[in-house]
Amino acid sequence: MAFREMRRFKQAVSKDDCEQILKTEKRGVLSVIGDEGYPYGVPVNFYYDETDGRIYFHGAKEGHKLDAIKSCDKVCFTVWGNDCKKEGDWAWYVTSVIAMGRAELIPDSKLTYEKLRLLGEKYFPSEAEIDATMERSAARTQLIAMKIEHLTGKLVHEK
């Protein structure tokens, strides 16, 4: 599959910078092809695992997001952050990352538990909080893995 190249090469961000944003930012939008072919974008928490190059999401074992992925595994994930201002400038600089790829529902409970724990480490303040949430919710949680096929990043000056 040939993906479109970015038009504004001067604003392009390196793959390493894209991966750094995926590792550090807290939220993004997962977009799927929803009901009747309409796009469906949902804000999500996520975990980027640099060891396998996949982005992991979680959710209920039923719902619009899962139905859409079962129907068409092509997804888009967008993250933005790393905001800054340069001295003497009123406008923000913002870096965005767009990942295109395919989503897979993970049936393996051991892998689900492992990745949910890593996701928890990104968001929860303590092991006790992670343990309590895992005990309460892990069995009812569907893990989704996104294999990245195309990754781009762009630094935008909001001026």
PDB file of C-alpha atoms in Angstrom:
ATOM      1  CA  MET A   1       0.000   0.000   0.000  1.00  0.00           C
ATOM      2  CA  ALA A   2       1.377   3.370  -0.947  1.00  0.00           C
ATOM      3  CA  PHE A   3       0.570   6.088   1.572  1.00  0.00           C
ATOM      4  CA  ARG A   4       0.606   9.753   0.655  1.00  0.00           C
ATOM      5  CA  GLU A   5       3.769  11.645   1.388  1.00  0.00           C
ATOM      6  CA  MET A   6       3.629  14.755   3.510  1.00  0.00           C
ATOM      7  CA  ARG A   7       3.315  17.921   1.435  1.00  0.00           C
ATOM      8  CA  ARG A   8       5.272  20.180   3.770  1.00  0.00           C
ATOM      9  CA  PHE A   9       8.599  18.442   4.202  1.00  0.00           C
ATOM     10  CA  LYS A  10      10.094  21.361   6.157  1.00  0.00           C
ATOM     11  CA  GLN A  11       7.643  20.616   8.966  1.00  0.00           C
ATOM     12  CA  ALA A  12       8.325  16.859   9.008  1.00  0.00           C
ATOM     13  CA  VAL A  13       9.359  15.251  12.279  1.00  0.00           C
ATOM     14  CA  SER A  14      11.765  12.299  12.403  1.00  0.00           C
ATOM     15  CA  LYS A  15      10.614   8.751  13.140  1.00  0.00           C
ATOM     16  CA  ASP A  16      12.516   8.880  16.442  1.00  0.00           C
ATOM     17  CA  ASP A  17      10.672  12.066  17.444  1.00  0.00           C
ATOM     18  CA  CYS A  18       7.350  10.481  16.450  1.00  0.00           C
ATOM     19  CA  GLU A  19       8.104   7.455  18.610  1.00  0.00           C
ATOM     20  CA  GLN A  20       9.111   9.682  21.527  1.00  0.00           C
ATOM     21  CA  ILE A  21       5.734  11.427  21.358  1.00  0.00           C
ATOM     22  CA  LEU A  22       3.974   8.049  21.223  1.00  0.00           C
ATOM     23  CA  LYS A  23       5.894   6.984  24.329  1.00  0.00           C
ATOM     24  CA  THR A  24       5.215  10.122  26.366  1.00  0.00           C
ATOM     25  CA  GLU A  25       1.877  11.653  25.406  1.00  0.00           C
ATOM     26  CA  LYS A  26      -1.165  10.469  27.339  1.00  0.00           C
ATOM     27  CA  ARG A  27      -4.078  10.649  24.913  1.00  0.00           C
ATOM     28  CA  GLY A  28      -4.906  10.366  21.263  1.00  0.00           C
ATOM     29  CA  VAL A  29      -7.790   9.708  18.908  1.00  0.00           C
ATOM     30  CA  LEU A  30      -8.347   6.286  17.378  1.00  0.00           C
ATOM     31  CA  SER A  31     -10.322   6.523  14.153  1.00  0.00           C
ATOM     32  CA  VAL A  32     -12.110   3.587  12.583  1.00  0.00           C
ATOM     33  CA  ILE A  33     -14.568   3.113   9.751  1.00  0.00           C
ATOM     34  CA  GLY A  34     -17.834   3.103  11.644  1.00  0.00           C
ATOM     35  CA  ASP A  35     -21.474   2.430  10.898  1.00  0.00           C
ATOM     36  CA  GLU A  36     -22.631   3.123   7.340  1.00  0.00           C
ATOM     37  CA  GLY A  37     -19.032   3.986   6.361  1.00  0.00           C
ATOM     38  CA  TYR A  38     -18.900   7.085   8.555  1.00  0.00           C
ATOM     39  CA  PRO A  39     -15.608   7.783  10.310  1.00  0.00           C
ATOM     40  CA  TYR A  40     -15.689   7.212  14.059  1.00  0.00           C
ATOM     41  CA  GLY A  41     -12.958   8.824  16.125  1.00  0.00           C
ATOM     42  CA  VAL A  42     -12.759   8.096  19.824  1.00  0.00           C
ATOM     43  CA  PRO A  43     -10.366   9.644  22.364  1.00  0.00           C
ATOM     44  CA  VAL A  44      -8.340   6.877  24.026  1.00  0.00           C
ATOM     45  CA  ASN A  45      -5.516   6.151  26.410  1.00  0.00           C
ATOM     46  CA  PHE A  46      -2.774   4.078  24.820  1.00  0.00           C
ATOM     47  CA  TYR A  47       0.578   2.415  25.270  1.00  0.00           C
ATOM     48  CA  TYR A  48       3.270   2.387  22.592  1.00  0.00           C
ATOM     49  CA  ASP A  49       5.551  -0.617  22.919  1.00  0.00           C
ATOM     50  CA  GLU A  50       8.802   0.180  21.176  1.00  0.00           C
ATOM     51  CA  THR A  51       9.925  -3.450  21.464  1.00  0.00           C
ATOM     52  CA  ASP A  52       7.275  -4.641  19.005  1.00  0.00           C
ATOM     53  CA  GLY A  53       6.395  -1.301  17.377  1.00  0.00           C
ATOM     54  CA  ARG A  54       2.696  -1.618  18.181  1.00  0.00           C
ATOM     55  CA  ILE A  55       0.257   0.709  19.854  1.00  0.00           C
ATOM     56  CA  TYR A  56      -2.060  -0.888  22.421  1.00  0.00           C
ATOM     57  CA  PHE A  57      -5.528   0.259  23.391  1.00  0.00           C
ATOM     58  CA  HIS A  58      -8.136  -1.211  25.679  1.00  0.00           C
ATOM     59  CA  GLY A  59     -11.890  -1.087  25.989  1.00  0.00           C
ATOM     60  CA  ALA A  60     -15.023  -3.042  26.659  1.00  0.00           C
ATOM     61  CA  LYS A  61     -15.497  -6.385  24.938  1.00  0.00           C
ATOM     62  CA  GLU A  62     -18.376  -4.962  22.916  1.00  0.00           C
ATOM     63  CA  GLY A  63     -19.322  -1.652  21.359  1.00  0.00           C
ATOM     64  CA  HIS A  64     -19.006   0.588  18.328  1.00  0.00           C
ATOM     65  CA  LYS A  65     -15.188   0.615  18.278  1.00  0.00           C
ATOM     66  CA  LEU A  66     -14.903  -3.188  18.362  1.00  0.00           C
ATOM     67  CA  ASP A  67     -17.692  -3.709  15.853  1.00  0.00           C
ATOM     68  CA  ALA A  68     -15.922  -1.327  13.472  1.00  0.00           C
ATOM     69  CA  ILE A  69     -12.554  -3.094  13.863  1.00  0.00           C
ATOM     70  CA  LYS A  70     -14.186  -6.478  13.281  1.00  0.00           C
ATOM     71  CA  SER A  71     -15.735  -5.103  10.092  1.00  0.00           C
ATOM     72  CA  CYS A  72     -12.577  -3.332   8.827  1.00  0.00           C
ATOM     73  CA  ASP A  73      -9.208  -3.525  10.555  1.00  0.00           C
ATOM     74  CA  LYS A  74      -7.803  -0.348   8.943  1.00  0.00           C
ATOM     75  CA  VAL A  75      -7.363   2.382  11.557  1.00  0.00           C
ATOM     76  CA  CYS A  76      -5.752   5.762  12.069  1.00  0.00           C
ATOM     77  CA  PHE A  77      -4.352   7.017  15.363  1.00  0.00           C
ATOM     78  CA  THR A  78      -3.547  10.679  15.998  1.00  0.00           C
ATOM     79  CA  VAL A  79      -1.558  12.118  18.896  1.00  0.00           C
ATOM     80  CA  TRP A  80      -0.447  15.682  19.483  1.00  0.00           C
ATOM     81  CA  GLY A  81       1.604  17.362  22.112  1.00  0.00           C
ATOM     82  CA  ASN A  82       5.112  18.515  22.856  1.00  0.00           C
ATOM     83  CA  ASP A  83       3.715  22.057  22.831  1.00  0.00           C
ATOM     84  CA  CYS A  84       6.114  24.936  23.277  1.00  0.00           C
ATOM     85  CA  LYS A  85       6.527  28.627  22.621  1.00  0.00           C
ATOM     86  CA  LYS A  86       9.706  30.233  21.436  1.00  0.00           C
ATOM     87  CA  GLU A  87      10.933  33.369  23.125  1.00  0.00           C
ATOM     88  CA  GLY A  88       9.351  36.495  21.675  1.00  0.00           C
ATOM     89  CA  ASP A  89       6.585  34.556  19.867  1.00  0.00           C
ATOM     90  CA  TRP A  90       2.965  34.408  21.025  1.00  0.00           C
ATOM     91  CA  ALA A  91       1.981  31.388  18.910  1.00  0.00           C
ATOM     92  CA  TRP A  92       2.451  27.771  19.976  1.00  0.00           C
ATOM     93  CA  TYR A  93       4.521  25.115  18.250  1.00  0.00           C
ATOM     94  CA  VAL A  94       2.749  21.755  18.345  1.00  0.00           C
ATOM     95  CA  THR A  95       3.918  18.369  17.142  1.00  0.00           C
ATOM     96  CA  SER A  96       1.382  15.906  15.807  1.00  0.00           C
ATOM     97  CA  VAL A  97       1.849  12.255  14.928  1.00  0.00           C
ATOM     98  CA  ILE A  98      -0.388  10.211  12.655  1.00  0.00           C
ATOM     99  CA  ALA A  99      -0.100   6.436  12.549  1.00  0.00           C
ATOM    100  CA  MET A 100      -1.933   4.402   9.940  1.00  0.00           C
ATOM    101  CA  GLY A 101      -2.217   0.671  10.243  1.00  0.00           C
ATOM    102  CA  ARG A 102      -4.267  -2.351  11.120  1.00  0.00           C
ATOM    103  CA  ALA A 103      -5.926  -3.202  14.400  1.00  0.00           C
ATOM    104  CA  GLU A 104      -6.154  -6.669  15.866  1.00  0.00           C
ATOM    105  CA  LEU A 105      -8.273  -7.851  18.778  1.00  0.00           C
ATOM    106  CA  ILE A 106      -6.008  -9.800  21.134  1.00  0.00           C
ATOM    107  CA  PRO A 107      -7.623 -13.007  22.482  1.00  0.00           C
ATOM    108  CA  ASP A 108      -4.612 -14.102  24.570  1.00  0.00           C
ATOM    109  CA  SER A 109      -5.351 -13.364  28.252  1.00  0.00           C
ATOM    110  CA  LYS A 110      -1.677 -13.541  29.286  1.00  0.00           C
ATOM    111  CA  LEU A 111      -0.658 -10.966  26.662  1.00  0.00           C
ATOM    112  CA  THR A 112      -3.678  -8.841  27.559  1.00  0.00           C
ATOM    113  CA  TYR A 113      -2.688  -8.838  31.223  1.00  0.00           C
ATOM    114  CA  GLU A 114       0.947  -7.978  30.377  1.00  0.00           C
ATOM    115  CA  LYS A 115       0.072  -5.038  28.125  1.00  0.00           C
ATOM    116  CA  LEU A 116      -2.666  -3.737  30.454  1.00  0.00           C
ATOM    117  CA  ARG A 117      -0.122  -3.642  33.275  1.00  0.00           C
ATOM    118  CA  LEU A 118       2.279  -1.621  31.077  1.00  0.00           C
ATOM    119  CA  LEU A 119      -0.581   0.693  30.144  1.00  0.00           C
ATOM    120  CA  GLY A 120      -1.381   1.076  33.846  1.00  0.00           C
ATOM    121  CA  GLU A 121       2.226   1.988  34.614  1.00  0.00           C
ATOM    122  CA  LYS A 122       1.903   4.875  32.186  1.00  0.00           C
ATOM    123  CA  TYR A 123      -1.226   6.295  33.848  1.00  0.00           C
ATOM    124  CA  PHE A 124      -1.566   5.196  37.474  1.00  0.00           C
ATOM    125  CA  PRO A 125       0.417   6.678  40.359  1.00  0.00           C
ATOM    126  CA  SER A 126       1.174   3.394  42.152  1.00  0.00           C
ATOM    127  CA  GLU A 127       1.383  -0.399  41.852  1.00  0.00           C
ATOM    128  CA  ALA A 128      -1.501  -0.638  44.327  1.00  0.00           C
ATOM    129  CA  GLU A 129      -3.747   1.376  41.977  1.00  0.00           C
ATOM    130  CA  ILE A 130      -2.722  -0.777  39.025  1.00  0.00           C
ATOM    131  CA  ASP A 131      -3.340  -3.992  40.982  1.00  0.00           C
ATOM    132  CA  ALA A 132      -6.779  -2.844  42.169  1.00  0.00           C
ATOM    133  CA  THR A 133      -7.862  -1.825  38.675  1.00  0.00           C
ATOM    134  CA  MET A 134      -6.480  -4.998  37.103  1.00  0.00           C
ATOM    135  CA  GLU A 135      -8.308  -7.146  39.640  1.00  0.00           C
ATOM    136  CA  ARG A 136     -11.561  -5.288  39.061  1.00  0.00           C
ATOM    137  CA  SER A 137     -11.453  -4.902  35.267  1.00  0.00           C
ATOM    138  CA  ALA A 138      -8.841  -6.966  33.405  1.00  0.00           C
ATOM    139  CA  ALA A 139     -11.093  -9.983  32.783  1.00  0.00           C
ATOM    140  CA  ARG A 140     -13.726  -7.717  31.208  1.00  0.00           C
ATOM    141  CA  THR A 141     -11.260  -5.802  29.025  1.00  0.00           C
ATOM    142  CA  GLN A 142     -10.522  -6.260  25.344  1.00  0.00           C
ATOM    143  CA  LEU A 143      -6.964  -5.481  24.283  1.00  0.00           C
ATOM    144  CA  ILE A 144      -6.439  -4.024  20.812  1.00  0.00           C
ATOM    145  CA  ALA A 145      -3.044  -3.941  19.089  1.00  0.00           C
ATOM    146  CA  MET A 146      -2.328  -1.628  16.193  1.00  0.00           C
ATOM    147  CA  LYS A 147       0.409  -2.630  13.791  1.00  0.00           C
ATOM    148  CA  ILE A 148       1.800   0.595  12.348  1.00  0.00           C
ATOM    149  CA  GLU A 149       2.136   0.588   8.558  1.00  0.00           C
ATOM    150  CA  HIS A 150       2.812   4.302   8.077  1.00  0.00           C
ATOM    151  CA  LEU A 151       3.980   6.914  10.578  1.00  0.00           C
ATOM    152  CA  THR A 152       4.346  10.645  10.042  1.00  0.00           C
ATOM    153  CA  GLY A 153       4.905  13.598  12.300  1.00  0.00           C
ATOM    154  CA  LYS A 154       4.686  17.295  11.756  1.00  0.00           C
ATOM    155  CA  LEU A 155       5.734  20.382  13.704  1.00  0.00           C
ATOM    156  CA  VAL A 156       3.165  23.119  13.234  1.00  0.00           C
ATOM    157  CA  HIS A 157       3.534  26.771  14.164  1.00  0.00           C
ATOM    158  CA  GLU A 158      -0.001  27.870  15.020  1.00  0.00           C
ATOM    159  CA  LYS A 159       0.379  31.298  13.480  1.00  0.00           C
TER     160      LYS A 159
END
